[in-house]
Amino acid sequence: MLKGRHLIEPMDFTVEELETIFKTADGIIENPEKYSEVCKNKLLATLFYEPSTRTRFSFESAMLRLGGKVIGFSEPNSSSVAKGESIADTIRTIACYADIAVMRHPKEGAPYIASQYSDIPVINAGDGGHQHPTQTLTDLLTIRKYKGNLKNLKIGVCGDLKFGRTVHSLIKAMSRYENTEIYMISPEELKIPDYIKEEVLIKKGVKYHEAKTIEEAAPELDILYMTRVQRERFFNEEDYIRLKDTYILNKEKIKYSKKDMIILHPLPRVNEIAYEIDDDPRACYFQQAKMGMYVRMALIANLLGVL
Amino acid sequence: MMTVNSIKNGVVIDHIKAGNAMKLFKYMNLEKTEYRIAMIMNVSSNKKDKKDIIKIENGIDIEYEELVLIDPEITINIIENEKVVKKIKPQLPETVINVIECKNPRCVTSIEKYVDNIFYLSDRENKVYRCKYCDEKHTVGE
């Protein structure tokens, strides 16, 4: 039962519950008209404590396409937060007005606190470098659509694996599916945190490999998941400039890749995928953004229990 | 040879890693009690090169489970009539609240001061706790 639940991290839902959401998304993709009024008279609050155009638009368009309405703020300076209001008080107040809330916050664990004080479902739309579960749902739905299922897949994650929360969430989520194999491609400075290795990969017996270049892993992969090296995750500019161009995907690097491999990216990209890749039939990152909206529609509808 | 008398009734915290006695002393706020206390440091030990010991005369209400978060190797001896009547080897608790402070500057507990600092045990063998909010690692004894 998903009605009334929160989504704070990808493991909050069982594999079966995720499948329920994906089946709803399948239905929406097939016949969007059928779902265009299911959230009539429902209100979504978007609490964005740090800027994010894409995720916010994705949630807002999802709610609007379900026939619901949206309120919220897109930067904390324009809200009561600027006056020093706590997360607990903000969510308790918002819960008086809205039926469901989405929160992005620069501090890790902020949406979890909100969920502890909220009477309405809270969805984590990204907390610092920690979790981004709806991106994970997006990734899973995209993989499921283009690869047919979520089992027996070799996934390469490339770029900023240290601070890249989308990668952490994706690895956690994929570790629950049979015969997942993870290839981690990153520079030494941006390697995956120990806790993902120790408590997800090792504990769950997931086969994993570490690579320094895209080329050495590419021929094996069913999915290549690229990430951006984010300026805001660095404490100093020099480190950012030194590392930002390290892993750029171009046609040459995937010369020996499988023909049915898919290339994903949570977007926005800076320069980590060359524009020449956009024409490659394996590039699925823009379709992935669309899947993001569908899966958020499915999530909102299920958490509100309107289906 | 330094001699410290045995106590008749009370608690002896033994097998403290050399140097940790003061940390335990402070954690238990022993300076604020009126118990007779002996803190013996750098004692020769069979198990370790050196150890510390704290002897507290008469009963004291100690949360033994939490002491193990400061030094995971300690043994608690309950003394009655100069005899050890109970030996306790405290186990790491599953969850600890407001004992470990999260060191991650990005953790929400750094700004929302009204919430409890909650750590859960994620790896008993390696004595690893994780922050409930941000998953920051804390290894007991490090």
CSV table of C-alpha atoms in Angstrom, one decimal:
chain,number,residue,atom,x,y,z
A,1,MET,CA,0.0,0.0,0.0
A,2,LEU,CA,1.6,3.2,-1.1
A,3,LYS,CA,-1.1,5.7,-0.1
A,4,GLY,CA,0.2,8.2,2.5
A,5,ARG,CA,3.8,7.0,2.4
A,6,HIS,CA,6.9,9.1,2.2
A,7,LEU,CA,9.8,8.6,-0.3
A,8,ILE,CA,13.0,9.6,1.3
A,9,GLU,CA,15.4,7.0,-0.1
A,10,PRO,CA,15.2,4.5,-2.8
A,11,MET,CA,15.0,1.5,-0.4
A,12,ASP,CA,11.9,2.9,1.2
A,13,PHE,CA,9.8,0.9,-1.3
A,14,THR,CA,10.1,-2.8,-1.9
A,15,VAL,CA,10.8,-4.1,-5.4
A,16,GLU,CA,7.1,-5.1,-5.7
A,17,GLU,CA,6.0,-1.6,-4.7
A,18,LEU,CA,8.3,-0.1,-7.3
A,19,GLU,CA,6.8,-2.4,-9.9
A,20,THR,CA,3.4,-1.0,-8.9
A,21,ILE,CA,4.6,2.5,-9.7
A,22,PHE,CA,6.2,1.4,-12.9
A,23,LYS,CA,3.0,-0.3,-14.0
A,24,THR,CA,1.1,2.9,-13.3
A,25,ALA,CA,3.8,4.8,-15.4
A,26,ASP,CA,3.3,2.2,-18.2
A,27,GLY,CA,-0.4,3.0,-18.2
A,28,ILE,CA,0.2,6.8,-18.2
A,29,ILE,CA,2.6,6.5,-21.2
A,30,GLU,CA,0.1,4.4,-23.0
A,31,ASN,CA,-3.0,6.6,-22.4
A,32,PRO,CA,-2.2,9.9,-20.7
A,33,GLU,CA,-5.8,11.2,-21.2
A,34,LYS,CA,-7.1,8.6,-18.8
A,35,TYR,CA,-5.0,10.1,-16.0
A,36,SER,CA,-5.4,13.8,-16.8
A,37,GLU,CA,-8.0,14.4,-14.1
A,38,VAL,CA,-7.0,11.9,-11.3
A,39,CYS,CA,-5.5,14.7,-9.1
A,40,LYS,CA,-8.2,17.2,-9.6
A,41,ASN,CA,-8.6,19.3,-6.4
A,42,LYS,CA,-5.2,18.0,-5.1
A,43,LEU,CA,-2.4,20.4,-4.3
A,44,LEU,CA,1.4,19.7,-4.5
A,45,ALA,CA,3.8,21.9,-2.5
A,46,THR,CA,7.3,22.2,-3.9
A,47,LEU,CA,9.8,23.2,-1.2
A,48,PHE,CA,13.1,23.9,-3.1
A,49,TYR,CA,15.7,25.2,-0.7
A,50,GLU,CA,18.3,25.2,-3.5
A,51,PRO,CA,17.8,25.9,-7.2
A,52,SER,CA,16.9,23.0,-9.5
A,53,THR,CA,15.0,23.8,-12.7
A,54,ARG,CA,14.7,20.4,-14.1
A,55,THR,CA,13.5,18.4,-11.1
A,56,ARG,CA,11.1,21.2,-10.1
A,57,PHE,CA,9.7,21.4,-13.6
A,58,SER,CA,9.4,17.7,-13.8
A,59,PHE,CA,7.4,17.5,-10.5
A,60,GLU,CA,5.3,20.5,-11.5
A,61,SER,CA,4.5,19.3,-15.0
A,62,ALA,CA,3.7,15.8,-13.5
A,63,MET,CA,1.1,17.3,-11.1
A,64,LEU,CA,-0.4,19.6,-13.7
A,65,ARG,CA,-0.7,16.7,-16.2
A,66,LEU,CA,-2.6,14.8,-13.5
A,67,GLY,CA,-5.0,17.7,-13.2
A,68,GLY,CA,-3.7,18.9,-9.9
A,69,LYS,CA,-2.3,22.3,-8.8
A,70,VAL,CA,1.1,23.4,-7.5
A,71,ILE,CA,2.3,25.9,-4.8
A,72,GLY,CA,5.8,26.4,-3.5
A,73,PHE,CA,9.1,28.2,-3.5
A,74,SER,CA,12.1,27.7,-5.6
A,75,GLU,CA,14.7,29.4,-3.4
A,76,PRO,CA,14.5,29.8,0.4
A,77,ASN,CA,15.2,33.6,0.4
A,78,SER,CA,11.7,34.1,-0.9
A,79,SER,CA,10.0,32.1,1.9
A,80,SER,CA,9.6,32.0,5.7
A,81,VAL,CA,12.8,30.0,5.8
A,82,ALA,CA,14.7,33.3,5.3
A,83,LYS,CA,13.3,34.3,8.7
A,84,GLY,CA,14.8,31.3,10.3
A,85,GLU,CA,11.9,28.9,10.4
A,86,SER,CA,12.8,25.3,11.1
A,87,ILE,CA,12.1,22.4,8.7
A,88,ALA,CA,9.7,20.9,11.2
A,89,ASP,CA,7.6,24.1,11.4
A,90,THR,CA,7.7,24.7,7.7
A,91,ILE,CA,6.4,21.2,6.8
A,92,ARG,CA,3.7,21.3,9.6
A,93,THR,CA,2.4,24.5,8.1
A,94,ILE,CA,2.6,23.4,4.5
A,95,ALA,CA,0.7,20.2,5.5
A,96,CYS,CA,-2.2,22.4,6.4
A,97,TYR,CA,-2.5,23.7,2.9
A,98,ALA,CA,-1.2,20.9,0.5
A,99,ASP,CA,-1.9,17.2,0.0
A,100,ILE,CA,1.6,16.2,-0.8
A,101,ALA,CA,5.1,17.9,-0.6
A,102,VAL,CA,8.3,17.6,-2.5
A,103,MET,CA,11.5,18.9,-0.9
A,104,ARG,CA,15.0,19.6,-2.2
A,105,HIS,CA,17.5,20.8,0.4
A,106,PRO,CA,21.3,21.3,0.5
A,107,LYS,CA,21.5,19.6,3.9
A,108,GLU,CA,21.6,15.8,4.0
A,109,GLY,CA,18.7,14.3,5.9
A,110,ALA,CA,16.4,17.4,5.7
A,111,PRO,CA,13.6,15.6,3.9
A,112,TYR,CA,13.8,12.8,6.5
A,113,ILE,CA,13.2,15.3,9.2
A,114,ALA,CA,10.3,16.8,7.3
A,115,SER,CA,8.8,13.3,6.9
A,116,GLN,CA,9.0,12.8,10.7
A,117,TYR,CA,6.8,15.9,11.3
A,118,SER,CA,4.5,15.7,8.3
A,119,ASP,CA,0.9,14.4,8.0
A,120,ILE,CA,1.1,14.4,4.2
A,121,PRO,CA,3.5,12.4,2.0
A,122,VAL,CA,7.0,13.9,1.6
A,123,ILE,CA,9.1,13.2,-1.4
A,124,ASN,CA,12.8,13.7,-1.3
A,125,ALA,CA,13.8,15.6,-4.5
A,126,GLY,CA,17.5,15.6,-3.5
A,127,ASP,CA,19.3,16.2,-0.2
A,128,GLY,CA,22.9,17.5,-0.5
A,129,GLY,CA,25.1,14.8,-1.9
A,130,HIS,CA,23.1,12.1,-0.2
A,131,GLN,CA,20.0,10.7,-2.0
A,132,HIS,CA,17.8,11.5,-5.0
A,133,PRO,CA,15.2,8.7,-5.0
A,134,THR,CA,12.9,10.1,-7.8
A,135,GLN,CA,15.9,10.3,-10.1
A,136,THR,CA,16.4,6.6,-9.3
A,137,LEU,CA,12.8,5.8,-10.1
A,138,THR,CA,13.4,7.7,-13.4
A,139,ASP,CA,16.5,5.7,-14.1
A,140,LEU,CA,14.9,2.4,-13.3
A,141,LEU,CA,11.8,3.1,-15.4
A,142,THR,CA,14.1,4.1,-18.3
A,143,ILE,CA,16.2,0.9,-18.0
A,144,ARG,CA,13.1,-1.2,-17.6
A,145,LYS,CA,11.6,0.4,-20.8
A,146,TYR,CA,14.7,0.1,-23.0
A,147,LYS,CA,16.2,-3.2,-21.7
A,148,GLY,CA,12.9,-4.9,-21.1
A,149,ASN,CA,13.6,-5.7,-17.4
A,150,LEU,CA,15.8,-4.9,-14.5
A,151,LYS,CA,17.7,-8.3,-14.1
A,152,ASN,CA,21.0,-9.5,-15.5
A,153,LEU,CA,22.3,-6.1,-16.4
A,154,LYS,CA,25.9,-4.7,-16.5
A,155,ILE,CA,25.8,-1.1,-15.5
A,156,GLY,CA,28.7,1.3,-15.8
A,157,VAL,CA,28.6,4.5,-13.7
A,158,CYS,CA,31.0,7.2,-14.8
A,159,GLY,CA,32.2,10.5,-13.5
A,160,ASP,CA,31.7,11.9,-10.0
A,161,LEU,CA,30.9,8.8,-8.0
A,162,LYS,CA,31.9,10.5,-4.7
A,163,PHE,CA,29.4,13.3,-4.5
A,164,GLY,CA,27.0,12.0,-7.2
A,165,ARG,CA,23.9,11.2,-5.3
A,166,THR,CA,22.1,9.8,-8.3
A,167,VAL,CA,24.8,7.2,-8.7
A,168,HIS,CA,24.6,6.2,-5.0
A,169,SER,CA,20.8,5.8,-5.2
A,170,LEU,CA,21.0,3.9,-8.5
A,171,ILE,CA,23.6,1.4,-7.1
A,172,LYS,CA,21.5,0.8,-4.0
A,173,ALA,CA,18.4,0.2,-6.0
A,174,MET,CA,20.0,-2.0,-8.7
A,175,SER,CA,21.6,-4.1,-5.9
A,176,ARG,CA,18.2,-5.6,-5.3
A,177,TYR,CA,17.8,-7.1,-8.8
A,178,GLU,CA,19.2,-10.4,-9.8
A,179,ASN,CA,22.7,-10.6,-11.3
A,180,THR,CA,23.4,-6.9,-11.4
A,181,GLU,CA,27.0,-6.1,-12.2
A,182,ILE,CA,28.4,-2.6,-11.5
A,183,TYR,CA,31.4,-1.0,-13.3
A,184,MET,CA,32.6,2.1,-11.4
A,185,ILE,CA,34.5,4.4,-13.7
A,186,SER,CA,36.0,7.5,-12.0
A,187,PRO,CA,39.2,9.3,-11.1
A,188,GLU,CA,40.8,8.5,-7.8
A,189,GLU,CA,39.6,11.7,-6.2
A,190,LEU,CA,36.0,11.0,-7.0
A,191,LYS,CA,35.7,7.3,-6.2
A,192,ILE,CA,32.6,5.8,-4.7
A,193,PRO,CA,32.3,6.3,-0.9
A,194,ASP,CA,33.3,3.4,1.2
A,195,TYR,CA,29.9,2.9,2.7
A,196,ILE,CA,28.3,2.2,-0.7
A,197,LYS,CA,31.0,-0.4,-1.3
A,198,GLU,CA,30.9,-1.9,2.1
A,199,GLU,CA,27.3,-1.8,2.9
A,200,VAL,CA,25.6,-2.2,-0.4
A,201,LEU,CA,27.9,-4.0,-2.9
A,202,ILE,CA,29.9,-6.3,-0.5
A,203,LYS,CA,27.0,-7.0,1.9
A,204,LYS,CA,24.6,-7.9,-0.9
A,205,GLY,CA,27.2,-9.8,-2.9
A,206,VAL,CA,26.9,-7.6,-5.9
A,207,LYS,CA,29.7,-8.1,-8.4
A,208,TYR,CA,31.6,-4.9,-9.0
A,209,HIS,CA,34.6,-3.6,-10.9
A,210,GLU,CA,36.6,-0.4,-10.7
A,211,ALA,CA,38.0,1.2,-13.9
A,212,LYS,CA,40.0,4.3,-14.6
A,213,THR,CA,38.8,4.8,-18.2
A,214,ILE,CA,35.6,4.5,-20.1
A,215,GLU,CA,37.2,2.4,-22.8
A,216,GLU,CA,38.2,-0.5,-20.6
A,217,ALA,CA,34.7,-1.0,-19.3
A,218,ALA,CA,32.6,0.1,-22.3
A,219,PRO,CA,32.5,-3.2,-24.3
A,220,GLU,CA,31.0,-5.1,-21.3
A,221,LEU,CA,28.2,-2.7,-20.6
A,222,ASP,CA,24.4,-2.9,-21.1
A,223,ILE,CA,24.0,0.6,-19.6
A,224,LEU,CA,26.5,3.5,-19.4
A,225,TYR,CA,25.4,6.0,-16.8
A,226,MET,CA,27.2,9.3,-17.1
A,227,THR,CA,27.3,12.0,-14.4
A,228,ARG,CA,28.4,15.6,-14.2
A,229,VAL,CA,31.3,16.8,-12.0
A,230,GLN,CA,29.4,19.4,-10.0
A,231,ARG,CA,31.0,22.7,-9.1
A,232,GLU,CA,28.9,23.1,-6.0
A,233,ARG,CA,30.2,19.9,-4.4
A,234,PHE,CA,33.8,21.1,-4.3
A,235,PHE,CA,35.2,23.1,-1.5
A,236,ASN,CA,37.7,24.8,-3.7
A,237,GLU,CA,37.7,25.9,-7.3
A,238,GLU,CA,41.1,24.5,-8.2
A,239,ASP,CA,40.0,20.9,-7.6
A,240,TYR,CA,36.9,21.4,-9.7
A,241,ILE,CA,38.8,22.8,-12.7
A,242,ARG,CA,41.4,20.1,-12.5
A,243,LEU,CA,38.8,17.3,-12.6
A,244,LYS,CA,35.8,18.6,-14.6
A,245,ASP,CA,37.1,17.5,-18.0
A,246,THR,CA,38.4,14.1,-16.9
A,247,TYR,CA,35.7,11.9,-18.3
A,248,ILE,CA,34.2,13.1,-21.5
A,249,LEU,CA,32.2,10.6,-23.6
A,250,ASN,CA,32.7,10.6,-27.3
A,251,LYS,CA,32.1,8.2,-30.2
A,252,GLU,CA,35.7,6.9,-30.1
A,253,LYS,CA,35.3,5.7,-26.5
A,254,ILE,CA,32.3,3.6,-27.2
A,255,LYS,CA,33.5,2.2,-30.5
A,256,TYR,CA,33.5,-1.3,-29.1
A,257,SER,CA,30.4,-1.1,-27.1
A,258,LYS,CA,27.3,-3.3,-27.6
A,259,LYS,CA,24.9,-2.1,-30.2
A,260,ASP,CA,22.0,-2.2,-27.8
A,261,MET,CA,23.8,-0.5,-24.9
A,262,ILE,CA,21.9,2.6,-23.6
A,263,ILE,CA,23.6,5.8,-22.5
A,264,LEU,CA,21.9,7.6,-19.6
A,265,HIS,CA,22.6,10.9,-17.8
A,266,PRO,CA,20.5,12.6,-15.1
A,267,LEU,CA,21.0,16.0,-16.8
A,268,PRO,CA,22.0,18.8,-17.0
A,269,ARG,CA,25.2,17.9,-18.8
A,270,VAL,CA,28.1,20.3,-19.1
A,271,ASN,CA,30.6,18.7,-21.4
A,272,GLU,CA,30.8,15.1,-20.2
A,273,ILE,CA,28.9,13.8,-23.2
A,274,ALA,CA,30.1,15.2,-26.6
A,275,TYR,CA,27.2,16.5,-28.8
A,276,GLU,CA,28.2,13.9,-31.5
A,277,ILE,CA,26.8,11.3,-29.1
A,278,ASP,CA,23.3,12.8,-29.3
A,279,ASP,CA,22.7,11.3,-32.7
A,280,ASP,CA,23.8,7.8,-31.6
A,281,PRO,CA,20.7,5.6,-31.3
A,282,ARG,CA,22.1,4.4,-27.9
A,283,ALA,CA,21.8,7.9,-26.4
A,284,CYS,CA,18.6,7.8,-24.2
A,285,TYR,CA,19.2,10.8,-21.9
A,286,PHE,CA,16.5,13.0,-23.3
A,287,GLN,CA,13.9,10.2,-23.3
A,288,GLN,CA,15.1,9.5,-19.7
A,289,ALA,CA,14.0,13.1,-18.8
A,290,LYS,CA,10.5,12.3,-20.2
A,291,MET,CA,10.4,9.0,-18.2
A,292,GLY,CA,11.2,11.2,-15.1
A,293,MET,CA,8.0,13.1,-15.6
A,294,TYR,CA,5.9,9.9,-16.1
A,295,VAL,CA,7.4,8.2,-13.1
A,296,ARG,CA,6.7,11.3,-10.9
A,297,MET,CA,3.1,11.3,-12.2
A,298,ALA,CA,2.8,7.6,-11.2
A,299,LEU,CA,4.5,8.3,-7.8
A,300,ILE,CA,2.2,11.2,-6.9
A,301,ALA,CA,-0.9,9.3,-8.0
A,302,ASN,CA,0.1,6.3,-5.9
A,303,LEU,CA,1.1,8.3,-2.8
A,304,LEU,CA,-2.2,10.3,-2.9
A,305,GLY,CA,-4.1,7.0,-3.5
A,306,VAL,CA,-6.2,8.5,-6.3
A,307,LEU,CA,-6.0,5.5,-8.7
B,1,MET,CA,55.2,-0.2,43.3
B,2,MET,CA,52.1,2.0,43.6
B,3,THR,CA,49.3,0.5,45.6
B,4,VAL,CA,45.6,1.2,45.2
B,5,ASN,CA,43.3,-0.5,47.6
B,6,SER,CA,40.5,-2.7,46.4
B,7,ILE,CA,37.0,-1.4,47.0
B,8,LYS,CA,34.4,-3.1,49.2
B,9,ASN,CA,31.3,-2.3,47.2
B,10,GLY,CA,31.1,-0.5,43.9
B,11,VAL,CA,32.1,-0.7,40.2
B,12,VAL,CA,35.5,-1.3,38.6
B,13,ILE,CA,35.8,-0.5,34.9
B,14,ASP,CA,38.6,-2.6,33.6
B,15,HIS,CA,40.5,-3.1,30.4
B,16,ILE,CA,40.2,0.5,29.4
B,17,LYS,CA,42.5,1.3,26.5
B,18,ALA,CA,45.4,3.4,27.9
B,19,GLY,CA,44.5,7.0,27.7
B,20,ASN,CA,40.7,6.5,27.6
B,21,ALA,CA,40.1,6.6,31.3
B,22,MET,CA,39.9,10.4,31.3
B,23,LYS,CA,37.3,10.3,28.5
B,24,LEU,CA,35.2,7.9,30.4
B,25,PHE,CA,35.6,9.9,33.6
B,26,LYS,CA,34.4,13.0,31.8
B,27,TYR,CA,31.6,11.2,30.0
B,28,MET,CA,30.2,9.9,33.3
B,29,ASN,CA,30.5,13.3,34.9
B,30,LEU,CA,32.4,11.7,37.8
B,31,GLU,CA,33.9,15.0,38.9
B,32,LYS,CA,30.4,16.1,39.9
B,33,THR,CA,29.8,13.1,42.1
B,34,GLU,CA,30.9,12.5,45.7
B,35,TYR,CA,32.0,8.9,45.3
B,36,ARG,CA,35.5,7.9,46.2
B,37,ILE,CA,37.1,7.3,42.8
B,38,ALA,CA,40.5,5.9,41.8
B,39,MET,CA,41.6,6.4,38.2
B,40,ILE,CA,44.7,4.4,37.5
B,41,MET,CA,46.4,4.9,34.2
B,42,ASN,CA,49.0,3.0,32.2
B,43,VAL,CA,48.8,-0.2,34.2
B,44,SER,CA,50.6,-3.2,32.8
B,45,SER,CA,48.2,-5.7,31.4
B,46,ASN,CA,48.3,-9.3,30.1
B,47,LYS,CA,46.0,-8.6,27.2
B,48,LYS,CA,47.3,-5.3,26.2
B,49,ASP,CA,50.6,-3.4,26.7
B,50,LYS,CA,49.0,-0.9,29.0
B,51,LYS,CA,45.5,-0.2,30.2
B,52,ASP,CA,43.6,2.2,32.5
B,53,ILE,CA,41.3,1.3,35.3
B,54,ILE,CA,38.6,3.3,37.1
B,55,LYS,CA,37.4,2.2,40.5
B,56,ILE,CA,34.2,3.8,41.9
B,57,GLU,CA,33.3,3.1,45.5
B,58,ASN,CA,29.7,2.3,46.3
B,59,GLY,CA,26.9,2.0,43.7
B,60,ILE,CA,26.6,4.2,40.8
B,61,ASP,CA,23.9,4.3,38.2
B,62,ILE,CA,26.0,4.0,35.0
B,63,GLU,CA,24.6,3.5,31.5
B,64,TYR,CA,27.0,0.7,30.6
B,65,GLU,CA,25.8,0.4,27.0
B,66,GLU,CA,26.9,3.9,26.2
B,67,LEU,CA,30.4,3.6,27.8
B,68,VAL,CA,31.2,1.0,25.2
B,69,LEU,CA,30.8,3.7,22.5
B,70,ILE,CA,33.9,5.4,24.0
B,71,ASP,CA,35.9,2.3,24.5
B,72,PRO,CA,34.6,-0.9,23.0
B,73,GLU,CA,37.0,-3.2,25.0
B,74,ILE,CA,36.0,-2.3,28.5
B,75,THR,CA,34.8,-4.7,31.2
B,76,ILE,CA,32.5,-3.7,34.0
B,77,ASN,CA,33.0,-5.5,37.3
B,78,ILE,CA,30.3,-5.2,40.0
B,79,ILE,CA,31.9,-5.5,43.4
B,80,GLU,CA,30.1,-6.6,46.6
B,81,ASN,CA,32.0,-7.3,49.8
B,82,GLU,CA,35.3,-7.1,48.0
B,83,LYS,CA,34.2,-9.8,45.5
B,84,VAL,CA,33.4,-9.6,41.9
B,85,VAL,CA,29.7,-10.6,41.8
B,86,LYS,CA,29.1,-9.7,38.1
B,87,LYS,CA,31.2,-9.2,35.0
B,88,ILE,CA,29.6,-7.2,32.2
B,89,LYS,CA,31.0,-7.0,28.7
B,90,PRO,CA,28.8,-4.3,27.3
B,91,GLN,CA,27.5,-4.8,23.7
B,92,LEU,CA,27.2,-2.1,21.2
B,93,PRO,CA,23.5,-0.9,21.1
B,94,GLU,CA,21.5,-1.0,17.9
B,95,THR,CA,20.7,2.7,18.1
B,96,VAL,CA,22.3,5.6,20.0
B,97,ILE,CA,20.6,8.9,20.6
B,98,ASN,CA,22.5,12.1,21.4
B,99,VAL,CA,25.8,10.3,22.2
B,100,ILE,CA,27.6,10.6,18.9
B,101,GLU,CA,27.6,14.0,17.1
B,102,CYS,CA,27.6,13.9,13.3
B,103,LYS,CA,30.8,15.4,11.9
B,104,ASN,CA,29.5,15.8,8.4
B,105,PRO,CA,29.2,19.6,7.7
B,106,ARG,CA,26.5,18.8,5.1
B,107,CYS,CA,24.3,16.9,7.6
B,108,VAL,CA,21.0,18.5,8.5
B,109,THR,CA,21.8,18.1,12.2
B,110,SER,CA,24.4,20.9,11.8
B,111,ILE,CA,21.6,23.4,11.4
B,112,GLU,CA,18.4,21.9,12.9
B,113,LYS,CA,19.5,21.8,16.5
B,114,TYR,CA,16.2,20.6,17.9
B,115,VAL,CA,16.5,17.1,16.4
B,116,ASP,CA,18.2,14.2,18.1
B,117,ASN,CA,21.6,13.0,16.8
B,118,ILE,CA,20.7,9.4,15.9
B,119,PHE,CA,23.2,6.8,14.9
B,120,TYR,CA,22.4,3.2,14.0
B,121,LEU,CA,24.7,0.2,14.1
B,122,SER,CA,25.5,-0.8,10.6
B,123,ASP,CA,28.4,-3.1,11.1
B,124,ARG,CA,28.8,-4.8,14.5
B,125,GLU,CA,32.0,-6.6,13.7
B,126,ASN,CA,33.8,-3.5,12.6
B,127,LYS,CA,32.0,-1.3,15.2
B,128,VAL,CA,30.6,1.0,12.6
B,129,TYR,CA,27.7,3.4,13.2
B,130,ARG,CA,26.0,5.5,10.6
B,131,CYS,CA,24.1,8.8,11.0
B,132,LYS,CA,20.4,8.2,10.6
B,133,TYR,CA,20.1,11.4,8.5
B,134,CYS,CA,23.2,11.4,6.2
B,135,ASP,CA,24.8,8.0,6.6
B,136,GLU,CA,28.1,9.6,7.8
B,137,LYS,CA,30.4,6.8,9.3
B,138,HIS,CA,31.5,6.7,12.9
B,139,THR,CA,33.8,3.9,14.0
B,140,VAL,CA,33.8,3.3,17.7
B,141,GLY,CA,37.2,3.7,19.3
B,142,GLU,CA,38.7,5.7,16.4
